[in-house]
Coordinates of N, CA and C in Angstrom, one line a residue:
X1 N 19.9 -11.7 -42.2 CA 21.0 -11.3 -41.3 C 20.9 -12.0 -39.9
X2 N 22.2 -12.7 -39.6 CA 21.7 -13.6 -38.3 C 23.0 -12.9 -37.4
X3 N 22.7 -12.5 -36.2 CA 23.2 -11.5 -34.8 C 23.1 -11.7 -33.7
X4 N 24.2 -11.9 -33.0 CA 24.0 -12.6 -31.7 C 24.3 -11.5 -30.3
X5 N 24.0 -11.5 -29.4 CA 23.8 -10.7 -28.8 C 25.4 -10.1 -28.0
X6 N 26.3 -10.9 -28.6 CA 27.7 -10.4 -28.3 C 27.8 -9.2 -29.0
X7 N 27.2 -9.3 -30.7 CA 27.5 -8.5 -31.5 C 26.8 -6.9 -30.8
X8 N 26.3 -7.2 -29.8 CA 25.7 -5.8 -29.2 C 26.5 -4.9 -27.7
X9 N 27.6 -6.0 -28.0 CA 28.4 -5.5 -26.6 C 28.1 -5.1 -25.7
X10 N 26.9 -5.4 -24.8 CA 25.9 -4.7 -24.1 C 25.5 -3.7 -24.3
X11 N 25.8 -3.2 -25.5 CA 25.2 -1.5 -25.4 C 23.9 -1.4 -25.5
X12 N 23.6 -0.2 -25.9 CA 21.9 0.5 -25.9 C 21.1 -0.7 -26.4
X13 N 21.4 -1.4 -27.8 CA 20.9 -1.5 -29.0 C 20.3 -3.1 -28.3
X14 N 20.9 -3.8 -27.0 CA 20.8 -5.1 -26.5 C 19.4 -4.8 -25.4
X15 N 19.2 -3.8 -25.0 CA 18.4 -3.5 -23.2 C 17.2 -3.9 -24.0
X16 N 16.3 -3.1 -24.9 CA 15.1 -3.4 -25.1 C 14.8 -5.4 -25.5
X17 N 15.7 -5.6 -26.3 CA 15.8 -6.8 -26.7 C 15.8 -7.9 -24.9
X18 N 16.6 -7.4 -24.5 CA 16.9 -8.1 -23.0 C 15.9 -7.9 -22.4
X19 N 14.9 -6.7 -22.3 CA 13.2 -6.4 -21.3 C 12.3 -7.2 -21.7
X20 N 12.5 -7.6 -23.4 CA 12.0 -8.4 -23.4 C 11.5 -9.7 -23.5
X21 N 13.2 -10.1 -23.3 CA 13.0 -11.7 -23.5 C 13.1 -12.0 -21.6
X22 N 12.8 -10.9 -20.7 CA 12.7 -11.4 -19.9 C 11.3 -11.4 -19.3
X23 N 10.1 -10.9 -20.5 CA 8.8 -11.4 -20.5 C 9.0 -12.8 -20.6
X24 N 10.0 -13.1 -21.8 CA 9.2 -14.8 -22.8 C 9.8 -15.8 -21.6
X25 N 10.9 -15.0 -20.6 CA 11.4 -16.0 -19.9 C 10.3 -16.3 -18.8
X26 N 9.7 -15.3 -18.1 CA 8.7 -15.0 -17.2 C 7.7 -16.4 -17.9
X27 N 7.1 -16.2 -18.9 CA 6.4 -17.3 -19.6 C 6.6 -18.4 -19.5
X28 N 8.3 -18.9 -19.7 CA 8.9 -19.9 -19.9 C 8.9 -20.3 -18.6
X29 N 8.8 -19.5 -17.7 CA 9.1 -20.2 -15.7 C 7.5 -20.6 -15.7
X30 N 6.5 -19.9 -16.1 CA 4.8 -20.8 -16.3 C 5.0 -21.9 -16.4
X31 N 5.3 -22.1 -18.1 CA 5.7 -23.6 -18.5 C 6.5 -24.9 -17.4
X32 N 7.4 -24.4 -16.9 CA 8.3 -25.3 -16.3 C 7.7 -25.7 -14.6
X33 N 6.9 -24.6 -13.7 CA 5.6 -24.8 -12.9 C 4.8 -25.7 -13.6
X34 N 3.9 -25.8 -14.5 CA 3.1 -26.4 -15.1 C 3.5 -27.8 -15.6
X35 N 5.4 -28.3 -15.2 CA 5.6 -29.3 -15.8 C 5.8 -29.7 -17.1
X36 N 5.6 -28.4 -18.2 CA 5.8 -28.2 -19.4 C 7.8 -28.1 -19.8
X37 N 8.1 -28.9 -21.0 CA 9.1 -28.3 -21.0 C 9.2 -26.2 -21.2
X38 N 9.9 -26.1 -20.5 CA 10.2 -24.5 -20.1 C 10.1 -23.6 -21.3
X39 N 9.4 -22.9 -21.9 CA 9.7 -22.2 -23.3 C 8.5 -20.9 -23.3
X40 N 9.2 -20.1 -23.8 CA 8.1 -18.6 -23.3 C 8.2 -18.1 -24.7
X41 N 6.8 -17.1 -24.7 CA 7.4 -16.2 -26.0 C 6.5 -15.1 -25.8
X42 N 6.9 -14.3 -26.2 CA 6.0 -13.0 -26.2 C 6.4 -12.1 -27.9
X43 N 5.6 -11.6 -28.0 CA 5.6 -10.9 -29.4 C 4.9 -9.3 -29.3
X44 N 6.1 -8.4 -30.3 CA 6.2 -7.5 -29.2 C 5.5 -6.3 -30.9
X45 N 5.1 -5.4 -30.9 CA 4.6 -4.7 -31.7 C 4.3 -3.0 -31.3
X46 N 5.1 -2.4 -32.2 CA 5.2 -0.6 -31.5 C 5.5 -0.6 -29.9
X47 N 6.8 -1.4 -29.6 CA 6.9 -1.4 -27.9 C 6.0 -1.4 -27.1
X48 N 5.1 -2.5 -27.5 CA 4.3 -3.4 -27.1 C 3.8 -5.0 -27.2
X49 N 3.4 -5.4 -25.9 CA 3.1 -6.8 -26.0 C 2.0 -7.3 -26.6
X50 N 1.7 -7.9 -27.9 CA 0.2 -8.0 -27.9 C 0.1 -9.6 -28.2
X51 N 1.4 -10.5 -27.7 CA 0.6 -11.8 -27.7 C 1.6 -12.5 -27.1
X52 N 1.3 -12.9 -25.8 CA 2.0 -14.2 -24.8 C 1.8 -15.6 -25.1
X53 N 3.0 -16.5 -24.8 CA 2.5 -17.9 -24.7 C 3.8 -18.7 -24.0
X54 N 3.4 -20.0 -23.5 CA 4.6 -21.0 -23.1 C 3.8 -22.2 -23.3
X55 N 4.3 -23.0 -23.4 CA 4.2 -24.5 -24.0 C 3.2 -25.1 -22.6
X56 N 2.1 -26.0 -23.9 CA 1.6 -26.5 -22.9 C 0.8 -27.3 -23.5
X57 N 1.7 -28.0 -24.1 CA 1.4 -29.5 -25.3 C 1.1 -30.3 -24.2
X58 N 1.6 -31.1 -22.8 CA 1.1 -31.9 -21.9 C -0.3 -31.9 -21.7
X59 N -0.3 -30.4 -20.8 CA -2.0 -29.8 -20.7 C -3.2 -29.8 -21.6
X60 N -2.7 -29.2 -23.0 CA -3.4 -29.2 -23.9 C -3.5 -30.8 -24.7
X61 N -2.3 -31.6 -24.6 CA -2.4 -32.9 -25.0 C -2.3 -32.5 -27.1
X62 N -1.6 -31.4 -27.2 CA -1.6 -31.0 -28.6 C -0.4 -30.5 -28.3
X63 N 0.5 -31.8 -29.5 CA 1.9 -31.3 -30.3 C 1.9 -29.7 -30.5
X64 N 1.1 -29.1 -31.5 CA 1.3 -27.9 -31.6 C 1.4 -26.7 -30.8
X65 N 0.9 -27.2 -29.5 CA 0.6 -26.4 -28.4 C 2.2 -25.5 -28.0
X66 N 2.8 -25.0 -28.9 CA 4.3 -24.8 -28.6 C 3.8 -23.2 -28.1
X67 N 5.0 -22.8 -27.2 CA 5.0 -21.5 -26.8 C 4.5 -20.2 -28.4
X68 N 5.4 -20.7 -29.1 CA 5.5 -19.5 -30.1 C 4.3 -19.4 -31.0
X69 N 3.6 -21.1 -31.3 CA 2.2 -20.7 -31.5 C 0.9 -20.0 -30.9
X70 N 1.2 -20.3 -29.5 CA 0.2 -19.6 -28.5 C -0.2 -18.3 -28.5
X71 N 1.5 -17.9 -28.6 CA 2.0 -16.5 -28.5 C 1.3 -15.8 -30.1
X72 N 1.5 -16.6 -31.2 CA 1.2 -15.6 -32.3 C -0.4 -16.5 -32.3
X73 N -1.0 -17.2 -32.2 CA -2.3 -16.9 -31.9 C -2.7 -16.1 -31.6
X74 N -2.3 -15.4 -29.7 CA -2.9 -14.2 -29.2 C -2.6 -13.0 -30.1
X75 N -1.3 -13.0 -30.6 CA -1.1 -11.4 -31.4 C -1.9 -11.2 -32.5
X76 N -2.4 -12.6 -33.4 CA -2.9 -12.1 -34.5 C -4.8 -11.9 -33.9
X77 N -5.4 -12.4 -33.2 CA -6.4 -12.2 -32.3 C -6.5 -10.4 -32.0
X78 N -5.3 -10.6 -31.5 CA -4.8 -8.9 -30.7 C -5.2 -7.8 -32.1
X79 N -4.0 -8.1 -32.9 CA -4.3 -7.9 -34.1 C -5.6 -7.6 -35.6
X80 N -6.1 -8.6 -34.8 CA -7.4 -9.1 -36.6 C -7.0 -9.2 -37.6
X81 N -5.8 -9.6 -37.9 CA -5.1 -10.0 -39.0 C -4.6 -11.2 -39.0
X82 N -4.1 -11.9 -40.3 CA -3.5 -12.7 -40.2 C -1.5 -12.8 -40.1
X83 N -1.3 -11.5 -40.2 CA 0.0 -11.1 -40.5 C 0.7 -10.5 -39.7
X84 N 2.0 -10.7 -39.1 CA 3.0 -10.1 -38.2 C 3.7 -9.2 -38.8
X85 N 3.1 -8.1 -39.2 CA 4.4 -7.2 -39.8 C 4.2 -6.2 -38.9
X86 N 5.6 -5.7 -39.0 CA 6.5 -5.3 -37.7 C 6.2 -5.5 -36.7
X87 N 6.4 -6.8 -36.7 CA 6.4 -7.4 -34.8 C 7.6 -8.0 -35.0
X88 N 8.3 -8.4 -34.0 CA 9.6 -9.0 -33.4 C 8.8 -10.0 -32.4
X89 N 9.4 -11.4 -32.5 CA 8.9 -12.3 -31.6 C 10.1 -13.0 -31.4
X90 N 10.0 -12.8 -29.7 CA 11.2 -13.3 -28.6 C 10.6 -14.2 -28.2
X91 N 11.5 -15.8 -27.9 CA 11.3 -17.0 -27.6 C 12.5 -17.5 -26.8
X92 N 12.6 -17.9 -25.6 CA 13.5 -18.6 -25.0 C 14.5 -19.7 -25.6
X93 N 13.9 -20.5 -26.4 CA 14.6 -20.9 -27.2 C 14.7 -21.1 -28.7
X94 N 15.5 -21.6 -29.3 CA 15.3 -21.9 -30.8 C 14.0 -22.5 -31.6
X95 N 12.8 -21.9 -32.5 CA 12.2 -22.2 -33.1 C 12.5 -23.7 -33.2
X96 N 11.3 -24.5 -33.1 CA 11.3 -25.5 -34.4 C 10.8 -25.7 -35.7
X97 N 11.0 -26.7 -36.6 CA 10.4 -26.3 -37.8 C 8.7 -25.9 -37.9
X98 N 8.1 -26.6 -37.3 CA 6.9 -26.3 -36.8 C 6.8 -24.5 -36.8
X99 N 7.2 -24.3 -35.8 CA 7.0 -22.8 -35.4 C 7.6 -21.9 -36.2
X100 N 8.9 -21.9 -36.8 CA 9.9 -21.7 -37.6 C 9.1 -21.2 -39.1
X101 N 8.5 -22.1 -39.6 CA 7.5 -22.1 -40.6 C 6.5 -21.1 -40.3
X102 N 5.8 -21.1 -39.8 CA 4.2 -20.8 -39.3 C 5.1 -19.4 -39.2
X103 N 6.1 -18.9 -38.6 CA 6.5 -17.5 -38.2 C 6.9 -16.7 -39.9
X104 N 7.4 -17.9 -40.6 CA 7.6 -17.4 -41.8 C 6.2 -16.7 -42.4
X105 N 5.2 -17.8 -42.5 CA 3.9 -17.5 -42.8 C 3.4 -16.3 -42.5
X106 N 3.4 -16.4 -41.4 CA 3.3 -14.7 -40.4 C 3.5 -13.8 -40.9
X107 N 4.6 -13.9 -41.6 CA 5.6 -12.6 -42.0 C 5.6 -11.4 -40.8
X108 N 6.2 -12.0 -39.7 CA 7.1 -11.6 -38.9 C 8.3 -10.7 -38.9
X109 N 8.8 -9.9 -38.8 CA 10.0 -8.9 -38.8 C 11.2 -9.6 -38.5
X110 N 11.2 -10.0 -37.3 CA 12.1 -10.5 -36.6 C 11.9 -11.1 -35.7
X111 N 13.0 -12.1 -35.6 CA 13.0 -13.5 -34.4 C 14.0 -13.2 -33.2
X112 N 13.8 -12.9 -31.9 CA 14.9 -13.1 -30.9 C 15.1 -14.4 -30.2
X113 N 15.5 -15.1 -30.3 CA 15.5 -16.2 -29.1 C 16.8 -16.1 -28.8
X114 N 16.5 -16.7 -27.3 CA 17.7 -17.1 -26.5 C 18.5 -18.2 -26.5
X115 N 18.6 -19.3 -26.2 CA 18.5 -21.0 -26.3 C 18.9 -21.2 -27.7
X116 N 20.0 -21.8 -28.7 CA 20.0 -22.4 -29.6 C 19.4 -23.7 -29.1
X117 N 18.9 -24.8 -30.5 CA 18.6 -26.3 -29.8 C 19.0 -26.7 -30.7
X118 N 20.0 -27.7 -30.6 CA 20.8 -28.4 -31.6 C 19.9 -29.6 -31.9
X119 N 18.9 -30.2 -31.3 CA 17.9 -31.4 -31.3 C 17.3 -30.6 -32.8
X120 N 16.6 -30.0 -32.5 CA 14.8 -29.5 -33.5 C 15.4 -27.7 -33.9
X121 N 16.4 -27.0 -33.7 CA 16.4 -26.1 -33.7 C 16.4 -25.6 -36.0
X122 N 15.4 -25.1 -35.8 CA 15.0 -24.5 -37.6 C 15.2 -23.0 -37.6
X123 N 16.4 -22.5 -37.1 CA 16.4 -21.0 -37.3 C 18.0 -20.7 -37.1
X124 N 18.9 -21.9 -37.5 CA 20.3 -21.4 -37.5 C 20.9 -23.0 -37.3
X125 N 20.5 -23.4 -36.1 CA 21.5 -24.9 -35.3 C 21.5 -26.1 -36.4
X126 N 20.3 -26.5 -37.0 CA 20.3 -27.7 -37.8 C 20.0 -26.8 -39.4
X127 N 19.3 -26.3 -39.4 CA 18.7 -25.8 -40.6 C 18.2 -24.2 -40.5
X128 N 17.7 -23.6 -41.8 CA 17.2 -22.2 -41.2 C 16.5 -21.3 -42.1
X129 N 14.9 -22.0 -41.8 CA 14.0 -21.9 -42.4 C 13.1 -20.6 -42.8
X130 N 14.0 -19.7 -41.4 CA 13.6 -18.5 -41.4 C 14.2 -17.5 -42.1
X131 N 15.3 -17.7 -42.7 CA 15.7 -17.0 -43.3 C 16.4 -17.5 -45.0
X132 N 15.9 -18.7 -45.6 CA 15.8 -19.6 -46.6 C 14.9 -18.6 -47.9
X133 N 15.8 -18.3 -48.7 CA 15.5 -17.5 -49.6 C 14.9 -18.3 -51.1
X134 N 14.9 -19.4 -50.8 CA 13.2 -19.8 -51.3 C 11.9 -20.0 -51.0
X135 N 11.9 -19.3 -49.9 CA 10.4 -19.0 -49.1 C 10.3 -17.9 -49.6
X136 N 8.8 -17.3 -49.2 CA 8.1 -15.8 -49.8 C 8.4 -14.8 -48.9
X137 N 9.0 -15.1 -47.7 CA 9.7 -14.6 -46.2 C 10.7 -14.5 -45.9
X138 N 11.5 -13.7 -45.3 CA 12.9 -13.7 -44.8 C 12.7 -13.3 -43.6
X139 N 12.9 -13.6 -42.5 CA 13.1 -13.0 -40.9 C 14.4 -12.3 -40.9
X140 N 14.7 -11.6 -39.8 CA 15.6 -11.0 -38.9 C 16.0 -11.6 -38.3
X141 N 17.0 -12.4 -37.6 CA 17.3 -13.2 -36.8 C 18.8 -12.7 -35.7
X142 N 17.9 -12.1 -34.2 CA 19.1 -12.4 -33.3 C 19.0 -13.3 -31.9
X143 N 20.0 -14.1 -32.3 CA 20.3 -15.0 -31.1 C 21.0 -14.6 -30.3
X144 N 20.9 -15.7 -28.7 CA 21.9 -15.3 -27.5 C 21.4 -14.2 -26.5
X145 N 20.4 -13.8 -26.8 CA 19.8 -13.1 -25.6 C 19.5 -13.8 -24.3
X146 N 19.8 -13.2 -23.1 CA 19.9 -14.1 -21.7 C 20.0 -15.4 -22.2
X147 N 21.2 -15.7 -23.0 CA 21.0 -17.6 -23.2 C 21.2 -18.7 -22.3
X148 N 22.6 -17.6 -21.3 CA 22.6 -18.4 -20.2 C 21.3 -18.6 -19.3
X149 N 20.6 -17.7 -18.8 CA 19.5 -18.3 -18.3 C 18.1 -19.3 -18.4
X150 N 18.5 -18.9 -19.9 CA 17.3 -19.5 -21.3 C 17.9 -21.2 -20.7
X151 N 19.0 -21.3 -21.2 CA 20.1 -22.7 -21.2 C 19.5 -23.5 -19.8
X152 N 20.0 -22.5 -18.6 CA 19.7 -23.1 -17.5 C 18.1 -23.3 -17.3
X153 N 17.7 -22.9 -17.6 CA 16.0 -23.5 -17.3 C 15.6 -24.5 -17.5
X154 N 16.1 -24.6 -19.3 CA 16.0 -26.1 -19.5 C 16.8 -27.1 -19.2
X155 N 17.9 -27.1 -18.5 CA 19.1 -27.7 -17.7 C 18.1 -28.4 -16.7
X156 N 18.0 -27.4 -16.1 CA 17.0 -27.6 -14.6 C 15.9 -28.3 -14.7
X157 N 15.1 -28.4 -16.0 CA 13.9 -28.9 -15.8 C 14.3 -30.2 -16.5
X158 N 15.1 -30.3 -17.5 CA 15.2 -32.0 -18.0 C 16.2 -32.8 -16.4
X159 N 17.0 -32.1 -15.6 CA 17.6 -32.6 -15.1 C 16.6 -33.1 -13.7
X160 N 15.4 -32.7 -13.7 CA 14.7 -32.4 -12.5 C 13.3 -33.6 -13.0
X161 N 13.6 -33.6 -14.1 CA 12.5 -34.7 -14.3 C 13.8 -36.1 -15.1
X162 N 14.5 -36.2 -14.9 CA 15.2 -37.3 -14.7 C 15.2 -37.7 -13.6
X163 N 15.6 -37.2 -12.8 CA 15.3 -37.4 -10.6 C 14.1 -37.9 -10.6
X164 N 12.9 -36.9 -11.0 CA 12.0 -37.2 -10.7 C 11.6 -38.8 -11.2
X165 N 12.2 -39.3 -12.1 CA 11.7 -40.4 -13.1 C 12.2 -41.9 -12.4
X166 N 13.6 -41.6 -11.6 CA 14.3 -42.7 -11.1 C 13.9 -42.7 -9.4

């Protein structure tokens, strides 16, 4: 089931979803300080946080270093398991297949992100891995949470390291 955050007309059923993708965004403003493209995630379990991350493939000098891996590293650490069940993991923007996969792996409950990415996006825009009923997994999938601000971050930062570049 894929749901977009219109389909919540601001009511009740949108606020917890919105508290906390304004963790993964908080994360995602680390990333974009650090010169990272901007991307936050947090993963959230019994209305709680038990694993943060934002991208920091530059720093770390590792492709994989994506927010949403960081983030389910810390939870499954948090955790002692290998497995996300009932956790919800909120991301600024659209999984890639990379992360996309690995969340399937997880067996994750549900995916929030904000940001579709029509470039690499694997959870609706190009393809949609997470919910591909030949995997052993199905996700939850709602998009469009604070997307406008999700959107503008990364506006701001590719448009800020173009300036920066010329």
């Amino acid at each position: 089931m894929t749901i977009s955050d219109s389909d919540f007309d601001g009511g009740i059923l949108s606020a917890p979803h919105q508290s906390y993708m304004i963790k993964a965004f908080q994360e995602a403003e680390k990333a974009f300080e650090a010169g990272e493209v901007p991307v936050g995630a947090v993963i959230v379990k019994d209305h709680m946080i038990i694993g943060r991350g934002y991208n920091q493939v530059e720093q770390l000098q590792d492709p994989s270093a994506h927010a949403e891996m960081i983030a389910m590293s810390s939870a499954h650490e948090y955790l002692g398991e290998k497995y996300l069940t009932n956790c919800t993991v909120y991301v600024t923007l659209e999984p890639c297949p990379m992360c996309a996969g690995a969340l399937v792996w997880s067996k994750a409950e549900r995916l929030v992100f904000g940001a579709l990415d029509d470039k690499a996006g694997a959870c609706g825009s190009l393809f949609n891995l997470v919910q591909n009923n030949k995997l052993n997994h199905q996700i939850e999938v709602i998009h469009g949470i604070l997307e406008a601000d999700c959107s503008a971050l990364l506006t701001e930062f590719f448009r800020k390291k173009r300036t920066d570049a010329n």
